[in-house]
PDB file of C-alpha atoms and ligand atoms in Angstrom:
ATOM      1  CA  MET A   1      26.970  29.312  22.357  1.00 67.00           C
ATOM      2  CA  SER A   2      27.491  26.602  19.745  1.00 83.00           C
ATOM      3  CA  LEU A   3      25.199  23.596  19.415  1.00 87.00           C
ATOM      4  CA  PRO A   4      26.357  20.356  21.056  1.00 94.00           C
ATOM      5  CA  PRO A   5      27.661  17.722  18.625  1.00 97.00           C
ATOM      6  CA  SER A   6      25.410  14.941  17.320  1.00 98.00           C
ATOM      7  CA  ILE A   7      26.132  11.636  19.015  1.00 98.00           C
ATOM      8  CA  VAL A   8      26.949   8.403  17.149  1.00 99.00           C
ATOM      9  CA  LEU A   9      27.434   5.030  18.810  1.00 99.00           C
ATOM     10  CA  SER A  10      29.979   2.786  17.087  1.00 99.00           C
ATOM     11  CA  PHE A  11      30.253  -0.962  17.732  1.00 98.00           C
ATOM     12  CA  ALA A  12      33.705  -2.005  16.480  1.00 98.00           C
ATOM     13  CA  GLY A  13      37.004  -3.724  17.138  1.00 98.00           C
ATOM     14  CA  SER A  14      40.181  -1.997  18.269  1.00 98.00           C
ATOM     15  CA  ASP A  15      43.009  -1.542  15.788  1.00 98.00           C
ATOM     16  CA  PRO A  16      46.096  -0.360  17.688  1.00 98.00           C
ATOM     17  CA  SER A  17      47.676   0.951  14.479  1.00 98.00           C
ATOM     18  CA  GLY A  18      45.006   3.662  14.361  1.00 98.00           C
ATOM     19  CA  GLY A  19      44.237   2.829  10.748  1.00 98.00           C
ATOM     20  CA  ALA A  20      40.925   0.978  10.972  1.00 98.00           C
ATOM     21  CA  GLY A  21      38.402  -0.165  13.578  1.00 98.00           C
ATOM     22  CA  ILE A  22      37.169   1.924  16.468  1.00 98.00           C
ATOM     23  CA  GLN A  23      40.130   4.291  16.171  1.00 98.00           C
ATOM     24  CA  ALA A  24      39.130   5.092  12.585  1.00 98.00           C
ATOM     25  CA  ASP A  25      35.544   5.579  13.690  1.00 98.00           C
ATOM     26  CA  ILE A  26      36.466   7.919  16.536  1.00 98.00           C
ATOM     27  CA  MET A  27      38.642  10.108  14.322  1.00 98.00           C
ATOM     28  CA  THR A  28      36.115  10.188  11.495  1.00 98.00           C
ATOM     29  CA  LEU A  29      33.152  10.956  13.726  1.00 98.00           C
ATOM     30  CA  ALA A  30      35.079  13.622  15.598  1.00 98.00           C
ATOM     31  CA  GLY A  31      36.434  15.029  12.335  1.00 97.00           C
ATOM     32  CA  MET A  32      32.878  15.382  11.082  1.00 97.00           C
ATOM     33  CA  GLY A  33      31.694  17.144  14.205  1.00 97.00           C
ATOM     34  CA  CYS A  34      30.078  14.244  16.077  1.00 98.00           C
ATOM     35  CA  HIS A  35      30.669  12.908  19.543  1.00 98.00           C
ATOM     36  CA  PRO A  36      31.536   9.179  19.326  1.00 98.00           C
ATOM     37  CA  LEU A  37      30.297   6.626  21.838  1.00 98.00           C
ATOM     38  CA  THR A  38      32.352   3.457  21.476  1.00 98.00           C
ATOM     39  CA  VAL A  39      31.453  -0.131  22.236  1.00 98.00           C
ATOM     40  CA  LEU A  40      34.336  -2.550  21.726  1.00 98.00           C
ATOM     41  CA  THR A  41      33.521  -5.912  20.157  1.00 98.00           C
ATOM     42  CA  ALA A  42      37.097  -7.177  19.895  1.00 98.00           C
ATOM     43  CA  VAL A  43      40.716  -6.273  20.458  1.00 98.00           C
ATOM     44  CA  THR A  44      43.157  -7.013  17.666  1.00 97.00           C
ATOM     45  CA  VAL A  45      46.923  -7.171  17.681  1.00 97.00           C
ATOM     46  CA  GLN A  46      48.078  -5.573  14.442  1.00 96.00           C
ATOM     47  CA  ASP A  47      50.255  -3.003  12.764  1.00 96.00           C
ATOM     48  CA  THR A  48      50.029  -1.412   9.324  1.00 96.00           C
ATOM     49  CA  VAL A  49      51.273  -4.671   7.781  1.00 95.00           C
ATOM     50  CA  GLY A  50      48.795  -7.204   9.144  1.00 94.00           C
ATOM     51  CA  VAL A  51      46.709  -8.720  11.935  1.00 95.00           C
ATOM     52  CA  GLU A  52      48.503 -11.015  14.369  1.00 95.00           C
ATOM     53  CA  ASP A  53      45.743 -11.928  16.792  1.00 95.00           C
ATOM     54  CA  ILE A  54      42.129 -11.222  17.748  1.00 96.00           C
ATOM     55  CA  PHE A  55      40.459 -11.350  21.145  1.00 97.00           C
ATOM     56  CA  VAL A  56      36.673 -11.310  20.888  1.00 97.00           C
ATOM     57  CA  MET A  57      34.702  -9.751  23.772  1.00 98.00           C
ATOM     58  CA  ASP A  58      32.057 -11.646  25.681  1.00 98.00           C
ATOM     59  CA  ALA A  59      28.650 -10.656  24.335  1.00 98.00           C
ATOM     60  CA  GLU A  60      27.542  -9.537  27.820  1.00 98.00           C
ATOM     61  CA  TRP A  61      30.354  -7.003  27.846  1.00 98.00           C
ATOM     62  CA  VAL A  62      29.128  -5.613  24.553  1.00 98.00           C
ATOM     63  CA  THR A  63      25.606  -5.330  25.949  1.00 98.00           C
ATOM     64  CA  ASP A  64      26.783  -3.707  29.180  1.00 98.00           C
ATOM     65  CA  GLN A  65      28.961  -1.145  27.413  1.00 98.00           C
ATOM     66  CA  ALA A  66      26.132  -0.159  25.084  1.00 99.00           C
ATOM     67  CA  ARG A  67      23.233  -0.159  27.542  1.00 98.00           C
ATOM     68  CA  THR A  68      25.158   1.959  30.035  1.00 98.00           C
ATOM     69  CA  VAL A  69      25.877   4.799  27.623  1.00 98.00           C
ATOM     70  CA  LEU A  70      22.479   4.533  25.921  1.00 98.00           C
ATOM     71  CA  GLN A  71      20.707   4.964  29.244  1.00 98.00           C
ATOM     72  CA  ASP A  72      22.713   8.120  29.808  1.00 98.00           C
ATOM     73  CA  MET A  73      22.791   9.773  26.375  1.00 98.00           C
ATOM     74  CA  PRO A  74      20.580  10.069  23.288  1.00 98.00           C
ATOM     75  CA  VAL A  75      22.178   8.953  20.012  1.00 98.00           C
ATOM     76  CA  GLN A  76      21.417  10.150  16.487  1.00 98.00           C
ATOM     77  CA  ALA A  77      22.975   7.196  14.622  1.00 99.00           C
ATOM     78  CA  PHE A  78      24.489   3.747  15.091  1.00 99.00           C
ATOM     79  CA  LYS A  79      27.465   2.354  13.199  1.00 98.00           C
ATOM     80  CA  ILE A  80      28.482  -1.313  13.281  1.00 98.00           C
ATOM     81  CA  GLY A  81      31.850  -2.643  12.139  1.00 98.00           C
ATOM     82  CA  MET A  82      33.702  -5.817  13.134  1.00 97.00           C
ATOM     83  CA  LEU A  83      31.370  -8.205  14.978  1.00 96.00           C
ATOM     84  CA  GLY A  84      33.512 -11.056  16.293  1.00 95.00           C
ATOM     85  CA  SER A  85      30.891 -13.683  17.155  1.00 96.00           C
ATOM     86  CA  VAL A  86      27.316 -14.812  16.590  1.00 97.00           C
ATOM     87  CA  GLU A  87      26.595 -14.033  20.265  1.00 98.00           C
ATOM     88  CA  ILE A  88      27.728 -10.436  19.748  1.00 98.00           C
ATOM     89  CA  ILE A  89      25.537 -10.156  16.664  1.00 98.00           C
ATOM     90  CA  ALA A  90      22.542 -11.336  18.732  1.00 98.00           C
ATOM     91  CA  ALA A  91      23.402  -8.899  21.534  1.00 98.00           C
ATOM     92  CA  ILE A  92      23.716  -5.924  19.174  1.00 98.00           C
ATOM     93  CA  THR A  93      20.516  -6.905  17.378  1.00 98.00           C
ATOM     94  CA  GLU A  94      18.632  -6.848  20.655  1.00 98.00           C
ATOM     95  CA  ILE A  95      20.006  -3.415  21.525  1.00 98.00           C
ATOM     96  CA  VAL A  96      19.429  -1.673  18.198  1.00 98.00           C
ATOM     97  CA  SER A  97      15.937  -3.147  17.874  1.00 98.00           C
ATOM     98  CA  ASP A  98      14.989  -0.976  20.868  1.00 98.00           C
ATOM     99  CA  TYR A  99      15.844   2.100  18.735  1.00 98.00           C
ATOM    100  CA  PRO A 100      13.995   1.465  15.444  1.00 98.00           C
ATOM    101  CA  ASP A 101      13.964   5.159  14.451  1.00 98.00           C
ATOM    102  CA  ILE A 102      17.708   5.711  14.799  1.00 98.00           C
ATOM    103  CA  PRO A 103      19.591   5.272  11.502  1.00 98.00           C
ATOM    104  CA  LEU A 104      21.958   2.315  11.480  1.00 99.00           C
ATOM    105  CA  VAL A 105      24.979   1.934   9.210  1.00 99.00           C
ATOM    106  CA  LEU A 106      26.308  -1.618   8.968  1.00 98.00           C
ATOM    107  CA  ASP A 107      29.744  -2.162   7.452  1.00 98.00           C
ATOM    108  CA  PRO A 108      29.761  -5.938   6.871  1.00 97.00           C
ATOM    109  CA  VAL A 109      33.456  -6.402   7.576  1.00 92.00           C
ATOM    110  CA  LEU A 110      34.504  -9.904   6.519  1.00 90.00           C
ATOM    111  CA  ALA A 111      38.246  -9.323   6.240  1.00 84.00           C
ATOM    112  CA  SER A 112      40.794  -6.559   6.472  1.00 79.00           C
ATOM    113  CA  GLY A 113      41.854  -4.929   3.236  1.00 76.00           C
ATOM    114  CA  ARG A 114      44.941  -7.158   3.375  1.00 80.00           C
ATOM    115  CA  GLY A 115      42.870 -10.330   3.583  1.00 78.00           C
ATOM    116  CA  ASP A 116      43.040 -11.143   7.314  1.00 80.00           C
ATOM    117  CA  THR A 117      39.747 -12.968   7.979  1.00 86.00           C
ATOM    118  CA  PHE A 118      37.269 -11.555  10.486  1.00 89.00           C
ATOM    119  CA  ALA A 119      34.108 -13.537   9.714  1.00 89.00           C
ATOM    120  CA  ASN A 120      33.243 -17.179   9.097  1.00 90.00           C
ATOM    121  CA  GLU A 121      30.122 -18.555   7.416  1.00 92.00           C
ATOM    122  CA  GLU A 122      28.182 -18.610  10.713  1.00 95.00           C
ATOM    123  CA  ILE A 123      28.852 -14.922  11.269  1.00 95.00           C
ATOM    124  CA  ILE A 124      27.815 -14.068   7.722  1.00 95.00           C
ATOM    125  CA  VAL A 125      24.513 -15.940   8.094  1.00 95.00           C
ATOM    126  CA  ALA A 126      23.790 -14.378  11.508  1.00 97.00           C
ATOM    127  CA  MET A 127      24.597 -10.904  10.215  1.00 97.00           C
ATOM    128  CA  ARG A 128      22.322 -11.397   7.222  1.00 96.00           C
ATOM    129  CA  GLU A 129      19.428 -12.765   9.241  1.00 97.00           C
ATOM    130  CA  MET A 130      19.606 -10.606  12.358  1.00 98.00           C
ATOM    131  CA  LEU A 131      21.256  -7.314  11.469  1.00 98.00           C
ATOM    132  CA  PHE A 132      20.382  -6.684   7.812  1.00 98.00           C
ATOM    133  CA  PRO A 133      16.656  -6.211   8.623  1.00 98.00           C
ATOM    134  CA  GLN A 134      17.621  -3.498  11.142  1.00 98.00           C
ATOM    135  CA  ALA A 135      20.072  -1.671   8.883  1.00 98.00           C
ATOM    136  CA  THR A 136      19.302   1.612   7.167  1.00 98.00           C
ATOM    137  CA  ILE A 137      22.304   1.064   4.915  1.00 98.00           C
ATOM    138  CA  ILE A 138      24.974  -1.586   4.510  1.00 98.00           C
ATOM    139  CA  THR A 139      28.322  -0.751   2.904  1.00 98.00           C
ATOM    140  CA  PRO A 140      29.992  -3.881   1.467  1.00 98.00           C
ATOM    141  CA  ASN A 141      32.821  -3.705  -1.015  1.00 96.00           C
ATOM    142  CA  SER A 142      32.184  -5.655  -4.210  1.00 95.00           C
ATOM    143  CA  ILE A 143      33.922  -8.770  -2.864  1.00 93.00           C
ATOM    144  CA  GLU A 144      31.853  -8.760   0.331  1.00 94.00           C
ATOM    145  CA  ALA A 145      28.638  -8.075  -1.602  1.00 96.00           C
ATOM    146  CA  ARG A 146      29.180 -11.074  -3.889  1.00 93.00           C
ATOM    147  CA  ARG A 147      30.254 -13.344  -1.026  1.00 92.00           C
ATOM    148  CA  ILE A 148      27.247 -12.482   1.172  1.00 94.00           C
ATOM    149  CA  ALA A 149      24.781 -12.710  -1.721  1.00 93.00           C
ATOM    150  CA  LEU A 150      26.120 -15.949  -3.177  1.00 88.00           C
ATOM    151  CA  ASN A 151      24.128 -19.131  -2.689  1.00 81.00           C
ATOM    152  CA  ASP A 152      25.079 -22.722  -3.494  1.00 74.00           C
ATOM    153  CA  GLU A 153      23.522 -22.741  -6.957  1.00 75.00           C
ATOM    154  CA  ASP A 154      25.314 -19.630  -8.174  1.00 73.00           C
ATOM    155  CA  ASP A 155      28.206 -19.443 -10.534  1.00 69.00           C
ATOM    156  CA  PRO A 156      30.329 -16.798  -8.766  1.00 67.00           C
ATOM    157  CA  GLU A 157      31.615 -15.569 -12.128  1.00 65.00           C
ATOM    158  CA  ILE A 158      28.094 -14.711 -13.237  1.00 64.00           C
ATOM    159  CA  LEU A 159      26.630 -13.036 -10.170  1.00 76.00           C
ATOM    160  CA  ASP A 160      26.895  -9.341 -10.971  1.00 90.00           C
ATOM    161  CA  LEU A 161      26.850  -6.455  -8.536  1.00 94.00           C
ATOM    162  CA  LYS A 162      23.327  -5.320  -9.338  1.00 94.00           C
ATOM    163  CA  GLN A 163      22.049  -8.829  -8.710  1.00 93.00           C
ATOM    164  CA  SER A 164      24.059  -9.020  -5.486  1.00 95.00           C
ATOM    165  CA  ALA A 165      22.582  -5.708  -4.325  1.00 97.00           C
ATOM    166  CA  GLU A 166      19.059  -6.983  -5.021  1.00 96.00           C
ATOM    167  CA  ARG A 167      19.683 -10.057  -2.896  1.00 95.00           C
ATOM    168  CA  LEU A 168      21.132  -8.027  -0.042  1.00 97.00           C
ATOM    169  CA  LEU A 169      18.083  -5.750  -0.114  1.00 98.00           C
ATOM    170  CA  GLU A 170      15.814  -8.797   0.039  1.00 97.00           C
ATOM    171  CA  TRP A 171      17.308  -9.580   3.452  1.00 97.00           C
ATOM    172  CA  GLY A 172      15.753  -6.374   4.707  1.00 97.00           C
ATOM    173  CA  CYS A 173      18.201  -3.468   4.705  1.00 98.00           C
ATOM    174  CA  SER A 174      16.829  -0.259   3.179  1.00 98.00           C
ATOM    175  CA  TYR A 175      19.898   0.705   1.114  1.00 98.00           C
ATOM    176  CA  VAL A 176      23.093  -0.952  -0.094  1.00 98.00           C
ATOM    177  CA  LEU A 177      26.214   0.969  -1.065  1.00 98.00           C
ATOM    178  CA  ILE A 178      28.527  -1.290  -3.072  1.00 98.00           C
ATOM    179  CA  LYS A 179      32.066   0.074  -3.112  1.00 98.00           C
ATOM    180  CA  GLY A 180      33.983  -0.500  -6.301  1.00 97.00           C
ATOM    181  CA  ALA A 181      37.634  -0.078  -5.307  1.00 96.00           C
ATOM    182  CA  HIS A 182      38.362  -3.773  -5.958  1.00 94.00           C
ATOM    183  CA  GLU A 183      36.810  -3.751  -9.434  1.00 95.00           C
ATOM    184  CA  ASN A 184      38.946  -3.512 -12.515  1.00 93.00           C
ATOM    185  CA  THR A 185      37.768  -0.041 -13.570  1.00 95.00           C
ATOM    186  CA  PRO A 186      39.872   3.064 -14.257  1.00 95.00           C
ATOM    187  CA  GLU A 187      37.928   5.073 -11.674  1.00 97.00           C
ATOM    188  CA  VAL A 188      36.444   3.804  -8.423  1.00 97.00           C
ATOM    189  CA  VAL A 189      32.685   3.591  -8.919  1.00 98.00           C
ATOM    190  CA  ASN A 190      30.504   3.327  -5.816  1.00 98.00           C
ATOM    191  CA  VAL A 191      26.819   2.573  -6.397  1.00 98.00           C
ATOM    192  CA  LEU A 192      23.961   3.174  -3.974  1.00 98.00           C
ATOM    193  CA  TYR A 193      20.974   0.867  -4.449  1.00 98.00           C
ATOM    194  CA  GLY A 194      17.513   1.126  -2.928  1.00 98.00           C
ATOM    195  CA  VAL A 195      14.563  -1.215  -3.355  1.00 97.00           C
ATOM    196  CA  ASN A 196      13.689   0.494  -6.654  1.00 96.00           C
ATOM    197  CA  GLY A 197      17.172   0.213  -8.126  1.00 97.00           C
ATOM    198  CA  VAL A 198      20.148   2.546  -8.476  1.00 98.00           C
ATOM    199  CA  ILE A 199      19.839   5.764  -6.484  1.00 98.00           C
ATOM    200  CA  ARG A 200      23.215   7.242  -7.219  1.00 98.00           C
ATOM    201  CA  SER A 201      26.509   6.261  -8.775  1.00 98.00           C
ATOM    202  CA  ASP A 202      29.635   8.240  -7.993  1.00 98.00           C
ATOM    203  CA  SER A 203      33.005   7.941  -9.715  1.00 98.00           C
ATOM    204  CA  TRP A 204      36.243   8.888  -8.005  1.00 98.00           C
ATOM    205  CA  GLN A 205      39.775   9.240  -9.234  1.00 97.00           C
ATOM    206  CA  ARG A 206      41.601   6.041  -8.274  1.00 97.00           C
ATOM    207  CA  LEU A 207      44.440   6.832  -5.870  1.00 95.00           C
ATOM    208  CA  PRO A 208      47.647   4.804  -6.139  1.00 91.00           C
ATOM    209  CA  GLY A 209      48.258   3.653  -2.534  1.00 86.00           C
ATOM    210  CA  SER A 210      46.935   0.696  -0.546  1.00 91.00           C
ATOM    211  CA  TYR A 211      44.926   2.095   2.362  1.00 95.00           C
ATOM    212  CA  HIS A 212      44.115   0.685   5.773  1.00 96.00           C
ATOM    213  CA  GLY A 213      40.766   1.815   7.198  1.00 97.00           C
ATOM    214  CA  SER A 214      39.059   3.364   4.196  1.00 97.00           C
ATOM    215  CA  GLY A 215      35.887   1.286   4.728  1.00 97.00           C
ATOM    216  CA  CYS A 216      35.646   2.209   8.423  1.00 98.00           C
ATOM    217  CA  THR A 217      36.130   5.860   7.480  1.00 98.00           C
ATOM    218  CA  LEU A 218      33.421   5.788   4.818  1.00 98.00           C
ATOM    219  CA  SER A 219      30.824   4.004   6.941  1.00 98.00           C
ATOM    220  CA  SER A 220      31.469   6.255   9.947  1.00 98.00           C
ATOM    221  CA  ALA A 221      31.234   9.321   7.729  1.00 98.00           C
ATOM    222  CA  ILE A 222      27.847   8.114   6.468  1.00 99.00           C
ATOM    223  CA  ALA A 223      26.715   7.651  10.080  1.00 99.00           C
ATOM    224  CA  ALA A 224      27.931  11.165  10.936  1.00 98.00           C
ATOM    225  CA  SER A 225      26.008  12.705   8.040  1.00 98.00           C
ATOM    226  CA  LEU A 226      22.852  10.755   8.899  1.00 98.00           C
ATOM    227  CA  ALA A 227      23.245  11.898  12.526  1.00 98.00           C
ATOM    228  CA  HIS A 228      23.302  15.466  11.207  1.00 98.00           C
ATOM    229  CA  GLY A 229      19.912  14.848   9.620  1.00 98.00           C
ATOM    230  CA  MET A 230      20.961  14.477   5.973  1.00 98.00           C
ATOM    231  CA  SER A 231      19.160  12.085   3.610  1.00 98.00           C
ATOM    232  CA  VAL A 232      20.749   8.716   2.825  1.00 98.00           C
ATOM    233  CA  ALA A 233      21.669   9.752  -0.734  1.00 98.00           C
ATOM    234  CA  ASP A 234      23.254  13.035   0.414  1.00 98.00           C
ATOM    235  CA  SER A 235      25.019  11.312   3.318  1.00 98.00           C
ATOM    236  CA  VAL A 236      26.542   8.799   0.924  1.00 98.00           C
ATOM    237  CA  TYR A 237      27.912  11.577  -1.286  1.00 98.00           C
ATOM    238  CA  GLU A 238      29.173  13.670   1.624  1.00 98.00           C
ATOM    239  CA  ALA A 239      30.882  10.618   3.147  1.00 98.00           C
ATOM    240  CA  GLN A 240      32.561   9.627  -0.115  1.00 98.00           C
ATOM    241  CA  GLU A 241      33.906  13.141  -0.588  1.00 98.00           C
ATOM    242  CA  PHE A 242      35.226  13.187   2.995  1.00 98.00           C
ATOM    243  CA  THR A 243      36.787   9.730   2.598  1.00 98.00           C
ATOM    244  CA  TRP A 244      38.395  10.494  -0.771  1.00 98.00           C
ATOM    245  CA  ASN A 245      40.029  13.526   0.813  1.00 98.00           C
ATOM    246  CA  THR A 246      41.302  11.447   3.762  1.00 98.00           C
ATOM    247  CA  LEU A 247      42.871   8.994   1.297  1.00 98.00           C
ATOM    248  CA  ASN A 248      44.316  11.741  -0.861  1.00 97.00           C
ATOM    249  CA  ALA A 249      45.994  13.109   2.269  1.00 97.00           C
ATOM    250  CA  GLY A 250      46.926   9.571   3.401  1.00 97.00           C
ATOM    251  CA  PHE A 251      50.297   8.964   5.013  1.00 97.00           C
ATOM    252  CA  ARG A 252      52.519   5.916   5.490  1.00 97.00           C
ATOM    253  CA  PRO A 253      53.699   5.886   9.089  1.00 97.00           C
ATOM    254  CA  GLY A 254      55.054   2.322   9.124  1.00 97.00           C
ATOM    255  CA  MET A 255      56.156  -0.510   6.859  1.00 96.00           C
ATOM    256  CA  GLY A 256      52.724  -1.407   5.534  1.00 96.00           C
ATOM    257  CA  GLN A 257      49.637   0.328   4.216  1.00 96.00           C
ATOM    258  CA  TYR A 258      48.800   4.014   4.038  1.00 97.00           C
ATOM    259  CA  ILE A 259      46.490   5.422   6.711  1.00 98.00           C
ATOM    260  CA  PRO A 260      43.751   7.916   5.808  1.00 98.00           C
ATOM    261  CA  ASP A 261      44.192  11.376   7.336  1.00 98.00           C
ATOM    262  CA  ARG A 262      40.803  12.174   8.833  1.00 98.00           C
ATOM    263  CA  PHE A 263      42.057  15.619   9.767  1.00 97.00           C
ATOM    264  CA  PHE A 264      43.127  16.603   6.249  1.00 96.00           C
ATOM    265  CA  TRP A 265      40.889  19.630   6.562  1.00 94.00           C
ATOM    266  CA  ALA A 266      42.901  20.958   9.509  1.00 94.00           C
ATOM    267  CA  GLU A 267      45.956  21.446   7.314  1.00 74.00           C
ATOM    268  CA  THR A 268      46.637  25.075   6.600  1.00 66.00           C
ATOM    269  CA  GLU A 269      48.329  24.879   3.203  1.00 64.00           C
ATOM    270  CA  ASN A 270      46.735  24.070  -0.102  1.00 57.00           C
ATOM    271  CA  PRO A 271      43.766  21.828   0.815  1.00 53.00           C
ATOM    272  CA  LYS A 272      42.825  19.625  -2.148  1.00 54.00           C
ATOM    273  CA  GLU A 273      39.302  19.352  -3.504  1.00 55.00           C
ATOM    274  CA  GLY A 274      37.724  15.959  -4.260  1.00 53.00           C
ATOM    275  CA  THR A 275      37.055  15.077  -7.873  1.00 51.00           C
ATOM    276  CA  GLY A 276      33.911  13.038  -7.438  1.00 56.00           C
ATOM    277  CA  SER A 277      31.234  13.388 -10.063  1.00 53.00           C
ATOM    278  CA  ALA A 278      27.666  12.285  -9.567  1.00 52.00           C
ATOM    279  CA  GLU A 279      26.001  10.451 -12.434  1.00 48.00           C
ATOM    280  CA  ASN A 280      22.510  10.260 -10.995  1.00 44.00           C
TER     281      ASN A 280
HETATM  282  O1  LIG B 301      38.750  -2.398   7.756  1.00 87.69           O
HETATM  283  C1  LIG B 301      38.034  -3.318   8.464  1.00 87.69           C
HETATM  284  C2  LIG B 301      38.459  -3.450   9.889  1.00 87.69           C
HETATM  285  C3  LIG B 301      37.531  -3.265  10.869  1.00 87.69           C
HETATM  286  N1  LIG B 301      37.828  -3.402  12.191  1.00 87.69           N
HETATM  287  C4  LIG B 301      39.074  -3.703  12.593  1.00 87.69           C
HETATM  288  C5  LIG B 301      40.073  -3.885  11.653  1.00 87.69           C
HETATM  289  C6  LIG B 301      39.762  -3.761  10.253  1.00 87.69           C
HETATM  290  C7  LIG B 301      40.819  -3.955   9.266  1.00 87.69           C
HETATM  291  O2  LIG B 301      41.949  -4.269   9.541  1.00 87.69           O
HETATM  292  O3  LIG B 301      41.315  -4.166  12.049  1.00 87.69           O
HETATM  293  C8  LIG B 301      39.368  -3.826  14.033  1.00 87.69           C
END
């Protein structure tokens, strides 16, 4: 008899296009051998081109969804994506603080890859103050890292990514993975920072398309690897390799962005290998 899958609880918004959000989390977690528990924070109206509307759940509904499944099943990791409101942030904080030994991956989603806004200043401050101290790892892209770290006295042109990472760590998360896809570099360089500095830096061949849901895929894949008992550094590598392969196998089902194929590995012909190289 095979072992039962590890269980990961994802707090996220619904993306009906199946590119990002809870749908991305479900496919990624399932694709990596986990059983996903899903707590909806919001429902969006969107396609592969853009977001048309957002309905944010009442915080009590978030609490009820989570408490009900958590009373029934043990989880090996938490993953948090789109938050929707300060009340939801407070509700999730209260829940995860009851499980201090369970790894928590926080993807600080501020906007979709196409620039649709998901978070205002209030949400950023609440996330920083309430959720960062609970997070094992946060996974901002370079734009999100700079925006969250920036204070009024900063010149945004000067604040570099290492400095941003240091600030984010000061708010209490254990690790920060800054994703470099938006930086002007030939390869995509993702850097994992801990309190003592850089832990690993991985470079990946830059793929040509514009992808919808790559961040959700990466953060869920980290949660899956942590749920399997891997270290943070190994989980980050494993998740990047998985995500790069989903992007490489990405497909364009509509008029807008490409969607990562989280089941690339189920294809029978000619599976491609990732080209990531670790520098540390
Ligand atoms: O990729 C971030 C993200 C997270 N959650 C939802 C989204 C998106 C991007 O569009 O729609 C629901």
